[in-house]
Coordinates of C-alpha atoms and ligand atoms in Angstrom, one line a residue:
X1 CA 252.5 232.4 45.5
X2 CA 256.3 233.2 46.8
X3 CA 259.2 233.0 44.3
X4 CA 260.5 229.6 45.3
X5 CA 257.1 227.8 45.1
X6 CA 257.1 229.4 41.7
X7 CA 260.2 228.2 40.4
X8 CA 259.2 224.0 41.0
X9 CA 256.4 225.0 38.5
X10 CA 256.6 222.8 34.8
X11 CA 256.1 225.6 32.3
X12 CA 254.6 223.2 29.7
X13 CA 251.5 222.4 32.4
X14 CA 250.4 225.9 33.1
X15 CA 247.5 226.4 31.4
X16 CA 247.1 229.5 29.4
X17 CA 244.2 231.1 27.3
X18 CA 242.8 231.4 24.1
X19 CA 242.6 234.4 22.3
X20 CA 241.7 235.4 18.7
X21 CA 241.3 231.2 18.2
X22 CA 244.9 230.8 19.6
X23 CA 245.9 229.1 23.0
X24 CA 248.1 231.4 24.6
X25 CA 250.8 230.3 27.0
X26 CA 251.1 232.5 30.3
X27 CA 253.4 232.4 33.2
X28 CA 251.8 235.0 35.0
X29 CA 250.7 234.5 38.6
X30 CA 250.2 230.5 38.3
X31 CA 248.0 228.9 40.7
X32 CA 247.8 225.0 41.2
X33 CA 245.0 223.4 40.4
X34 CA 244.4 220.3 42.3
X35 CA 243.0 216.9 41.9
X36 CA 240.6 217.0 45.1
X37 CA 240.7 212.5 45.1
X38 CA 243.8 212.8 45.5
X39 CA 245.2 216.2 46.8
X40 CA 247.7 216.6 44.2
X41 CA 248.4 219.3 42.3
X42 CA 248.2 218.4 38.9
X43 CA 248.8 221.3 37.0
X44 CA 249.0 225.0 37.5
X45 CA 246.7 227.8 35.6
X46 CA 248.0 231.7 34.7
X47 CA 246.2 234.4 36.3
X48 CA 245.6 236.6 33.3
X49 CA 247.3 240.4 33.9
X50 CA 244.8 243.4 32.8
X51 CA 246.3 243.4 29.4
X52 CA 246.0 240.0 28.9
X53 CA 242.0 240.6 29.5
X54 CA 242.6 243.5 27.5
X55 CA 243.7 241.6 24.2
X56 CA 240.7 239.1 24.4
X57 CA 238.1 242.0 24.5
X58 CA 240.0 243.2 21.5
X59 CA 239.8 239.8 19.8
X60 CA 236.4 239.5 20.4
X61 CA 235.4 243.4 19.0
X62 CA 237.6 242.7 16.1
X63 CA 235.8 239.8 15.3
X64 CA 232.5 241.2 16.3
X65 CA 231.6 243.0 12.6
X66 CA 231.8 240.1 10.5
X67 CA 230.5 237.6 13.0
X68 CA 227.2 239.7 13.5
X69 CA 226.7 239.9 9.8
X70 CA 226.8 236.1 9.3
X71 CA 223.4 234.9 9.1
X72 CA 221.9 233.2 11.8
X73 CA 221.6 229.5 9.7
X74 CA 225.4 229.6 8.9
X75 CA 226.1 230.6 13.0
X76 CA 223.5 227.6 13.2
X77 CA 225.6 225.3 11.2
X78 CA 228.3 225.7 13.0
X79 CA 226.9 225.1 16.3
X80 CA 226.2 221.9 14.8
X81 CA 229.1 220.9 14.1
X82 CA 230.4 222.0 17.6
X83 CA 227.8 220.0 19.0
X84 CA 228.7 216.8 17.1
X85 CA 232.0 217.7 18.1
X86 CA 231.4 218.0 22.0
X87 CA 229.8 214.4 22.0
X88 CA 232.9 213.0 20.1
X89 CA 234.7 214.1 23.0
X90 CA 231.9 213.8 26.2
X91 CA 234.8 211.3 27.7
X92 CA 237.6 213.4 27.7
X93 CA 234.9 216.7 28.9
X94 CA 233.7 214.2 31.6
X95 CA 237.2 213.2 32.9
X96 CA 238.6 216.3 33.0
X97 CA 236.0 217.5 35.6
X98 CA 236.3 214.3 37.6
X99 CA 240.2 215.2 38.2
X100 CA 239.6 218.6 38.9
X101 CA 236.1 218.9 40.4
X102 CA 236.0 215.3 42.0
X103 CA 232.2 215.0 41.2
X104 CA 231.5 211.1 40.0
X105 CA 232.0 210.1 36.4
X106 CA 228.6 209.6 35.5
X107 CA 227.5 212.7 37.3
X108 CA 229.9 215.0 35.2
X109 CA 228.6 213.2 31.7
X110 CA 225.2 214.2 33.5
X111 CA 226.4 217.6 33.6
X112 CA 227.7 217.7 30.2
X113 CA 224.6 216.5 28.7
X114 CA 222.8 219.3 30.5
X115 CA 224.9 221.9 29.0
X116 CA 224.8 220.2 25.5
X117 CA 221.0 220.9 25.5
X118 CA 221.7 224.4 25.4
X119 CA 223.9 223.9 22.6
X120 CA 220.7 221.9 20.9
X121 CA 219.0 225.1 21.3
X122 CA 220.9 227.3 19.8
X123 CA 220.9 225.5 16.9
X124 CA 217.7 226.8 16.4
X125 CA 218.7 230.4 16.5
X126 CA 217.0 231.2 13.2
X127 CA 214.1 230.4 14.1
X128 CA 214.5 232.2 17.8
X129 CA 215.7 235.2 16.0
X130 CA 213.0 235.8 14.1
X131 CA 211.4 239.1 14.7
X132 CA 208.0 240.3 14.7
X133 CA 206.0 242.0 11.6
X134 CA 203.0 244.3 11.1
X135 CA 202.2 246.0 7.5
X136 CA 199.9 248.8 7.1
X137 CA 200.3 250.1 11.1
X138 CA 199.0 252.9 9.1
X139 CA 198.2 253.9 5.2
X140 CA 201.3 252.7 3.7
X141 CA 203.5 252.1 6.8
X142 CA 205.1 248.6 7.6
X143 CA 206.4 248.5 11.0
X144 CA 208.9 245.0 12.1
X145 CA 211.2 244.5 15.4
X146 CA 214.4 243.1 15.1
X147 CA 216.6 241.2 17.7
X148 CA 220.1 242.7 17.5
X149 CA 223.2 241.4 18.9
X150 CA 225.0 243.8 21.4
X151 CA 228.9 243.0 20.5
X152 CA 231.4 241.8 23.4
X153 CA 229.9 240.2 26.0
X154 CA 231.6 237.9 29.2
X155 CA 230.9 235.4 31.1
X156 CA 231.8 234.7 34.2
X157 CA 231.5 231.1 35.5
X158 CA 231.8 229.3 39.1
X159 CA 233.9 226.0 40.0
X160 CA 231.0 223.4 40.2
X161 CA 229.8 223.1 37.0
X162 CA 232.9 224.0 34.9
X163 CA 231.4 222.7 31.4
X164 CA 227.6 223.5 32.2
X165 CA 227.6 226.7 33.1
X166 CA 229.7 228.4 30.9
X167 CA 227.1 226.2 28.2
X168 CA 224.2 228.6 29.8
X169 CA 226.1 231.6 28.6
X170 CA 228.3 231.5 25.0
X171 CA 226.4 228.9 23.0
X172 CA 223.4 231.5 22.8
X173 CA 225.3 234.5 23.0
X174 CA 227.8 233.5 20.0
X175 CA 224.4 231.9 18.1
X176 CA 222.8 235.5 18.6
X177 CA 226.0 237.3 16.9
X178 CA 227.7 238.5 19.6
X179 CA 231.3 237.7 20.7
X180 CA 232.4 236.3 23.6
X181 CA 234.9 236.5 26.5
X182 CA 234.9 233.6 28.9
X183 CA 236.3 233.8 32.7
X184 CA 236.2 230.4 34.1
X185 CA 236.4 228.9 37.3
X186 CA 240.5 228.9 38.3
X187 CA 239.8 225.7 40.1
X188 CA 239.3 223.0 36.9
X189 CA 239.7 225.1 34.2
X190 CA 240.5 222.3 31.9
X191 CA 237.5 221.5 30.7
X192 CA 236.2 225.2 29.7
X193 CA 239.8 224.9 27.4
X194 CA 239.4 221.7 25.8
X195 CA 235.6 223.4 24.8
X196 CA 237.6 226.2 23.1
X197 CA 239.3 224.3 21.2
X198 CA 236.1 222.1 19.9
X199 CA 234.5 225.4 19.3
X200 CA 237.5 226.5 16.7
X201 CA 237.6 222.9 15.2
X202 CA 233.5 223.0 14.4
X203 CA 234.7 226.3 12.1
X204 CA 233.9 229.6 14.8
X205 CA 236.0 232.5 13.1
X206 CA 238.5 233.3 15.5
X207 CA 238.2 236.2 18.0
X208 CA 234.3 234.9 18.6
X209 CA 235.3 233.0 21.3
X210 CA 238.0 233.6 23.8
X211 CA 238.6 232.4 27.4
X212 CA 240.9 234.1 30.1
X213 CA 242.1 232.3 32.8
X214 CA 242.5 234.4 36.5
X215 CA 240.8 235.9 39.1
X216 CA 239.7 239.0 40.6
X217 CA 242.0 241.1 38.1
X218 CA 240.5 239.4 34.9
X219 CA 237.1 240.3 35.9
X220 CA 237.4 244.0 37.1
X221 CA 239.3 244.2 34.0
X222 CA 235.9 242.9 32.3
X223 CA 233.9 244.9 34.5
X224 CA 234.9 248.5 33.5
X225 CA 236.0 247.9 30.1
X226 CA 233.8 250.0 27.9
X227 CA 233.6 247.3 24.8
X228 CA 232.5 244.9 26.9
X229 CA 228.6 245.5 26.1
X230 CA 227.5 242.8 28.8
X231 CA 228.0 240.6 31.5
X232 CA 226.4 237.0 32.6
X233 CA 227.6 235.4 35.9
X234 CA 226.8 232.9 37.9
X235 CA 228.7 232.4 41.7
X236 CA 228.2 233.0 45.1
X237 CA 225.9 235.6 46.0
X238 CA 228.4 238.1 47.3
X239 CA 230.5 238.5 44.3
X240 CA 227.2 238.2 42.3
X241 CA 226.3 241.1 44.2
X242 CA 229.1 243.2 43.4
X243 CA 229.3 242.2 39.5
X244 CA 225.9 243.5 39.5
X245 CA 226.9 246.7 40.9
X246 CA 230.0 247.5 39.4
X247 CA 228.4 246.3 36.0
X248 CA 225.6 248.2 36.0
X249 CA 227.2 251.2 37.5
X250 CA 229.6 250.8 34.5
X251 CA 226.3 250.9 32.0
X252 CA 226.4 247.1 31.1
X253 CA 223.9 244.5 30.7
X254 CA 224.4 242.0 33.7
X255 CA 222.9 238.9 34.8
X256 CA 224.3 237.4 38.1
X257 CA 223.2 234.0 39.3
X258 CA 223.6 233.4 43.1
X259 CA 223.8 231.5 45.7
X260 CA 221.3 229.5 47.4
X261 CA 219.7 227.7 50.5
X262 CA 217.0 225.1 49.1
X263 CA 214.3 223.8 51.0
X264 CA 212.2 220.9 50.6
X265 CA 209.2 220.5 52.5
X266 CA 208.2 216.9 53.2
X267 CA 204.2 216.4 53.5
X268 CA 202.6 213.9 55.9
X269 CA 201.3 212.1 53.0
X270 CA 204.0 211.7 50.8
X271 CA 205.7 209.0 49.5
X272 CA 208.4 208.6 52.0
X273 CA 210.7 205.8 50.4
X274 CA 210.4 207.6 47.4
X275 CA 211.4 211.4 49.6
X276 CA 213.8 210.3 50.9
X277 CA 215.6 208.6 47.7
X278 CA 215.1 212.1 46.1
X279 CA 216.7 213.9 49.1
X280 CA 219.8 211.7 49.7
X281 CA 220.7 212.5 45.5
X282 CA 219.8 215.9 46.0
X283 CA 221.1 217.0 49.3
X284 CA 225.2 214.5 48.7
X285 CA 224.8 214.3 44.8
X286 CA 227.8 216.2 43.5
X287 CA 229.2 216.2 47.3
X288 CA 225.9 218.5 47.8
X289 CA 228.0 221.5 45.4
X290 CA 224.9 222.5 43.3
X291 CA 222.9 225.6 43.4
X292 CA 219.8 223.1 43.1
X293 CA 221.3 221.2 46.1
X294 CA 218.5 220.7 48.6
X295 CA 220.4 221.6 52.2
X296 CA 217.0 222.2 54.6
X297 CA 214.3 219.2 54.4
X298 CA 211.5 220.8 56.1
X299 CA 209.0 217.8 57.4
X300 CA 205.3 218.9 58.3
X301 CA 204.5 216.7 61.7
X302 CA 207.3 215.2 64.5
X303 CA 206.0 211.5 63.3
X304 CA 206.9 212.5 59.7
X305 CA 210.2 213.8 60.8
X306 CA 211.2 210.6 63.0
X307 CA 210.5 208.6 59.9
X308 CA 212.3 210.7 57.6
X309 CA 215.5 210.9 60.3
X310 CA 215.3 207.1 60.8
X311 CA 215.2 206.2 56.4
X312 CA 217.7 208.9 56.4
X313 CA 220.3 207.4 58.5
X314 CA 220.1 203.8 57.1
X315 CA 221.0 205.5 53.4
X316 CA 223.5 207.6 54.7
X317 CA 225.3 204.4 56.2
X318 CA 225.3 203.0 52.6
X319 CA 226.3 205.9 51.0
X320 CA 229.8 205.5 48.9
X321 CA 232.2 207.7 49.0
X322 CA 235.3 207.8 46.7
X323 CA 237.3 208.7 44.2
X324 CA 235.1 210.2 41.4
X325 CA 236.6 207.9 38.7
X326 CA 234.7 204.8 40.3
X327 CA 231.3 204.8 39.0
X328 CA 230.5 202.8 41.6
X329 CA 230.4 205.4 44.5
X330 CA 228.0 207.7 44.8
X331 CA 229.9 211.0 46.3
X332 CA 233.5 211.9 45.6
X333 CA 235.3 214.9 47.3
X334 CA 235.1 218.4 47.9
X335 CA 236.7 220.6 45.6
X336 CA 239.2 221.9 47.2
X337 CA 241.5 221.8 50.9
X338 CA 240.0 225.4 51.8
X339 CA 236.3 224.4 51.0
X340 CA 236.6 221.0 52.6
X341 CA 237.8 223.2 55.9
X342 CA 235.2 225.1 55.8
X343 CA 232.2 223.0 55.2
X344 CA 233.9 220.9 57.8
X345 CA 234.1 224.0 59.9
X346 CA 230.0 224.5 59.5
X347 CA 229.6 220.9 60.9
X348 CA 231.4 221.8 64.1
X349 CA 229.5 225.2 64.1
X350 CA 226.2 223.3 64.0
X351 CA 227.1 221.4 67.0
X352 CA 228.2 224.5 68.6
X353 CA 225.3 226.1 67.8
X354 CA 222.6 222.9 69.6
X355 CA 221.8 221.5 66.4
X356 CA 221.5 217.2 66.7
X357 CA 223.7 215.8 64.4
X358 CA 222.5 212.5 63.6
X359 CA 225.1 211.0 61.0
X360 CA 228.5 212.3 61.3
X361 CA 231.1 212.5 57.8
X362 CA 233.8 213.5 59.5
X363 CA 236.4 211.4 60.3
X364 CA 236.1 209.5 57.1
X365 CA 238.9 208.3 55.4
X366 CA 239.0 206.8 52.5
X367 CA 241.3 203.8 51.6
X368 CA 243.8 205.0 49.0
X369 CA 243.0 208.1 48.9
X370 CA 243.9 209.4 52.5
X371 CA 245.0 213.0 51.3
X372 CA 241.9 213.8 49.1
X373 CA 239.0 216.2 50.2
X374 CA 236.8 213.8 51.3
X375 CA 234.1 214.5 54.0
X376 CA 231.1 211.8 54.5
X377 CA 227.6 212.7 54.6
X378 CA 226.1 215.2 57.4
X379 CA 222.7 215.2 58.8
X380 CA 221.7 217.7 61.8
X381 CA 218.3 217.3 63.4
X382 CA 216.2 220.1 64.9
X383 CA 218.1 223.0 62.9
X384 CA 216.2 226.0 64.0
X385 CA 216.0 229.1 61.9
X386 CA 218.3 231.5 64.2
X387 CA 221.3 229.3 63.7
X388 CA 224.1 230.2 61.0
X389 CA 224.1 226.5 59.5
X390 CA 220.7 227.3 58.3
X391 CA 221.2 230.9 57.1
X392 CA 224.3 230.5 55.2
X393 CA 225.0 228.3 52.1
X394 CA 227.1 225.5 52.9
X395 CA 228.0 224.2 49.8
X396 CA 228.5 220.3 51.1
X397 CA 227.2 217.6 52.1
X398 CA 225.2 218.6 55.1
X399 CA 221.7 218.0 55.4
X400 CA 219.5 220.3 57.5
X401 CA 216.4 218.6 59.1
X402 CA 213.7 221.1 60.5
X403 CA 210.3 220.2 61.8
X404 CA 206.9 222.5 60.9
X405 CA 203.6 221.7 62.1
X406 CA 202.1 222.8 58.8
X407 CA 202.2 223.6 55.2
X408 CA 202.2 227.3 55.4
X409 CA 204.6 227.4 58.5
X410 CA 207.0 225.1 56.2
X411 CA 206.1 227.7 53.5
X412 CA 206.8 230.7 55.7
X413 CA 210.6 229.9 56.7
X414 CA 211.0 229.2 52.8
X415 CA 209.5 232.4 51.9
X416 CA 211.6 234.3 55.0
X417 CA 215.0 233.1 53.7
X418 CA 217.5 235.8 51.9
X419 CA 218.0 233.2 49.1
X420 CA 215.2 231.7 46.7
X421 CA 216.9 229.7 44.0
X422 CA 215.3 226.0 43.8
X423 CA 212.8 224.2 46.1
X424 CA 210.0 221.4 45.9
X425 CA 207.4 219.2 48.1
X426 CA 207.0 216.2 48.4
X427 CA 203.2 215.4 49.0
X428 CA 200.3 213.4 47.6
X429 CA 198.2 216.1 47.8
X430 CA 197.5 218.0 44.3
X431 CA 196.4 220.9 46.0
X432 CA 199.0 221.4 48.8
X433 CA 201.2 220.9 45.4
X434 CA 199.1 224.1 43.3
X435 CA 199.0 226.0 46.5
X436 CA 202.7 225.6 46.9
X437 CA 203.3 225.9 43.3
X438 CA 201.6 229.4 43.6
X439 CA 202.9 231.2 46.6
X440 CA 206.1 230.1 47.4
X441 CA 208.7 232.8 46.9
X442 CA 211.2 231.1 44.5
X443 CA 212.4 231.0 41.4
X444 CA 212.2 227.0 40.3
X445 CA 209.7 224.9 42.0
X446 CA 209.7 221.0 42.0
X447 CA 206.1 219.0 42.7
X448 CA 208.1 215.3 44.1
X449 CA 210.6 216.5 41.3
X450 CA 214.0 217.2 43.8
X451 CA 216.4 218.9 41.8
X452 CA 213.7 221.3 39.4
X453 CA 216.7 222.5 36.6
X454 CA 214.6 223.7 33.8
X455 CA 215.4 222.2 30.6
X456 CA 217.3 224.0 27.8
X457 CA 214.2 225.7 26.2
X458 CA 212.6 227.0 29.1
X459 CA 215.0 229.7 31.3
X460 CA 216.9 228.9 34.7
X461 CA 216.8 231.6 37.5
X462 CA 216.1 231.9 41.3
X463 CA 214.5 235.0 43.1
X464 CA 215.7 237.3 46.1
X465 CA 219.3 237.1 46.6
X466 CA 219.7 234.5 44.4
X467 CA 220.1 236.7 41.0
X468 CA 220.7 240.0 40.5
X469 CA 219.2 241.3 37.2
X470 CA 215.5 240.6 35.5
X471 CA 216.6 237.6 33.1
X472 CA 217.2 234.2 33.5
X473 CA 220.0 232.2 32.1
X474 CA 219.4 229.8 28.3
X475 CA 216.2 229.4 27.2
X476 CA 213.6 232.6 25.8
X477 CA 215.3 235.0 28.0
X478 CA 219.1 234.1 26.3
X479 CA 217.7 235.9 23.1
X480 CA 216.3 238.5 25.4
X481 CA 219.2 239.2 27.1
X482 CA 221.9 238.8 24.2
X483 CA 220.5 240.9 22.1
X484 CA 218.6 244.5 21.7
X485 CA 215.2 245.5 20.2
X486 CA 215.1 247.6 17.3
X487 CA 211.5 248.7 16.1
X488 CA 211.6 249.9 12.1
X489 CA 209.0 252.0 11.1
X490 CA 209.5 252.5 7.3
X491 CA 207.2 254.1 4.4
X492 CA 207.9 254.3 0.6
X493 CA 206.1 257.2 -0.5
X494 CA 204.2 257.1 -4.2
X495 CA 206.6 258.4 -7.0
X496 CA 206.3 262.1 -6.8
X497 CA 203.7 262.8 -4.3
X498 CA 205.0 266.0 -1.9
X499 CA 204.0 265.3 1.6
X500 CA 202.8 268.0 3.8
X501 CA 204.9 268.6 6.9
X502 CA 202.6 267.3 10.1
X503 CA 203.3 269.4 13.4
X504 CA 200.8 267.2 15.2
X505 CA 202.1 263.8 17.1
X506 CA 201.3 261.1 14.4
X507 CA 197.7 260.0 16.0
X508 CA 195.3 257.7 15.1
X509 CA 195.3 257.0 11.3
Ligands
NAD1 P1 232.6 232.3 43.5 O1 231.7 233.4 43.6 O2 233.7 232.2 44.5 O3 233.4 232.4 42.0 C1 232.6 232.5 40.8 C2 233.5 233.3 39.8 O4 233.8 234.6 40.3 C3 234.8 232.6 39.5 O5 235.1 232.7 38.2 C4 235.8 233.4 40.4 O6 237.1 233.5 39.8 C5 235.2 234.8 40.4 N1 235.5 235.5 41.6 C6 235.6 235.0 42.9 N2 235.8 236.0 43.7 C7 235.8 237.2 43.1 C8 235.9 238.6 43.4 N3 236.1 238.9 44.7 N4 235.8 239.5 42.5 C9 235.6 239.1 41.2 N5 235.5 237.8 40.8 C10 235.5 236.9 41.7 O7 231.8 231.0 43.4 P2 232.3 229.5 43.3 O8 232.8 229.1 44.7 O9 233.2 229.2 42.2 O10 231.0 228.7 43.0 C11 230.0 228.3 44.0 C12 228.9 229.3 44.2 O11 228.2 229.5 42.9 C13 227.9 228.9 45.2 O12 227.5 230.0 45.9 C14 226.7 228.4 44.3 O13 225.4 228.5 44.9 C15 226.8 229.4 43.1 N6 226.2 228.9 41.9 C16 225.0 229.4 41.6 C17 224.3 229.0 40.5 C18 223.0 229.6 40.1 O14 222.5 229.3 39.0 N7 222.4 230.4 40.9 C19 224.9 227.9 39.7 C20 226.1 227.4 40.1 C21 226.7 227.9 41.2

């Protein structure tokens, strides 16, 4: 940003961070964050300098010592009370990613809840934390494993669920005694804030959990500082890619979520009312930004394509699009000028590239609103696999409509594609379903279930490019991957018996 633009900025709206339980007000580097309804810019957020970063990892290892000694039903308690605490304030949560996402009211509180399961789930961290026992592994000899916390960990967390996902990451983290450094999206990092603050309220010793607004800086900083013990993150596949390596290369723990290209296959026999319903949510719910977004429908048969084009195009002309803050419409904008360009740019690619678009967002306007982000729903017909608008991820509301003359073909292009995050068939058939179920190549499958997001207490995680790393996000592998295996081995010999020194591997007793 040149100095001029700088100098119109109001101080008192640039968001800062929160370090060592403190918000901390920052002028550095200040980017605008938008409203996407409108296209205003309704408040700016600091890019955090390295030193900035720097002070929150030393927040968070100062706190780390006490906070790993607390036991796990006091950490407990206190996610209780943060959890209370978030649904005392699910309308202010919910609003705050309406003005800076754009997604629809009701769909943010959706997204809330979602992320508020996670925190119900870590309420039960004594009970997750619980280790495993064996007496007598030999004559005298009790042998237990223990889940130990690792110390600093980050997170690193994309635009489009700006409450949710950072909810995959530091509720279990913090619950398994480790503390935390957040790096939220810089497009609506309100939200993520107005969390921190709940989280100190509900009684988290300070220095547990920080946040640092910024960009690139803020997370190399994260990257190849040696506190920092591990890293969860969860973007496009790209960056993924390179958080992974740089991570890793830098000894860390790291998770890294991807990007993604969901198909759904549609069977001959299904229930196509009921499809087609479940595509139109999950293909323009959210404006079609989701990682579970389904952007390919894949329909078995040309007479099970026509029909699906032909229900497809009488929802899409009922469709409403608005302002988020209307329950009443069912898409709001993209999230920002540069992403509605190029998801707009991908629709013009498509035509380039032969593809039949069949409903056309465009040149939608809406009524009040004529500066916002908006772009109407997209359909393309006969996408074929060598064109870009099927390779790459989108990240809009533009529906890809291929045709397969079977099961397995429709399995095969899944199966071929870089990215394996979510799919799901639609079908009567139970065993096209197990056979589907079994084979395909992805990480979260949904039998006439559109948008398969695993619930809190199971774990959410995509194959092939779609993460880096071996464990998924919240659920089982949370404890897994927040914490280290210890294995104590201990004997108490009798008073006063002298033990003979044993030169021989301990064998079988
Ligand atoms: P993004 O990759 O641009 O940004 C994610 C985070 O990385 C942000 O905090 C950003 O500040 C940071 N970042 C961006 N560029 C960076 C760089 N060069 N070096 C270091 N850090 C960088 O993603 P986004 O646009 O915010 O989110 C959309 C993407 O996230 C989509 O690809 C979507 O599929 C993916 N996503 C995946 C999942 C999943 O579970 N697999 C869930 C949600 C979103």
């Amino acid at each position: 940003m040149n100095a001029r633009a700088a100098s119109k900025i109001d101080a008192a709206n640039v968001l800062g961070h929160f370090i060592n339980g403190e918000e901390v007000g920052d002028a550095n580097r200040p980017e605008p964050v938008t409203n996407p309804a409108t296209g205003q810019v309704s408040r700016h957020v600091a890019m955090a300098s390295k030193q900035t970063v720097e002070q929150a990892i030393a927040a968070a290892q100062a706190a780390y010592p006490a906070w790993r000694d607390t036991p796990p039903a006091k950490r407990a308690r206190i996610m209780f009370r943060f959890k209370q605490l978030l649904e005392e304030h699910a309308d202010e949560i919910a609003a705050a990613i309406t003005d800076e996402h754009g997604k629809v009211l009701d769909d943010a509180m959706g997204e809330f809840g979602r992320g508020v399961e996670v925190v119900d789930y870590a309420c039960g961290i004594p009970e997750l934390l619980k280790g495993e026992y064996s007496r007598n592994v030999g004559p005298g000899i009790d042998s237990w494993s223990d889940h130990q916390p690792l110390g600093v960990v980050a997170g690193i967390t994309p635009f489009n669920f700006p409450a949710m996902v950072p909810m995959w990451m530091y509720p279990m983290a913090i619950a398994c005694g480790n503390t935390f450094v957040l790096k939220p999206s810089e497009k609506d990092p309100t939200a993520p804030m107005i969390v921190a603050r709940l989280l100190k309220k509900a009684g988290l010793p300070d220095g547990v959990f920080n946040l640092v607004n910024g960009d690139k800086e803020a997370v190399d900083t994260l990257l190849n500082d040696d506190r920092v013990q591990a890293v969860s993150f969860v973007g496009s596949t790209p960056v993924a890619e390179y958080i992974y390596s740089t991570g890793t290369k830098n000894g860390k723990r790291v998770q890294a979520l991807g990007g993604a290209k969901n198909h759904a296959i549609i069977m001959p026999d299904a229930d196509l009312d009921n499809a087609v319903s479940a595509l139109m949510g999950a293909a323009f719910g959210s404006c079609g930004e989701r990682c579970m977004a389904i952007s390919v429908a894949v329909c078995v048969g040309d007479e099970t394509a026509d029909a699906v084009v032909d229900k497809l195009k009488d929802e899409i002309a009922s469709l409403k699009v608005g302002a988020g803050t209307d329950n009443a419409n069912n898409m709001g904008p993209l999230v920002t000028k540069a992403h509605f360009e190029k998801v707009r740019g991908y629709v013009d690619l498509g035509i380039e590239e032969g593809a039949d678009l069949v409903a056309d967002g465009r040149d939608l306007v809406v009524s009040g609103y004529e500066n916002g982000f908006f772009l109407g729903p997209c359909l393309f017909d006969r996408v074929s696999e060598d064109m870009r608008i099927y390779q790459e991820e989108i990240f809009g509301p533009v529906l890809c409509l291929m045709r397969a003359e079977s099961e397995e073909q429709a399995m095969r292009l899944i199966d071929e594609h870089e990215y394996g995050n979510g799919t799901c068939i639609f079908t009567r058939d139970g065993e096209a379903a197990r056979y589907f179920a079994d084979n395909i190549k992805v990480g979260m499958v949904g039998i006439n279930v559109p948008l398969p997001v695993p619930v809190a207490y199971h774990s959410f995680g995509g194959w092939k490019r779609s993460l880096f790393g071996d464990l998924y996000a919240y659920g089982p592998d949370s404890v897994r991957f927040y914490t280290r295996r210890k294995t104590i081995t201990q004997r108490w010999p009798s008073g006063g018996v002298r033990e003979k020194a044993q030169f021989s591997f301990p064998g079988r007793q």
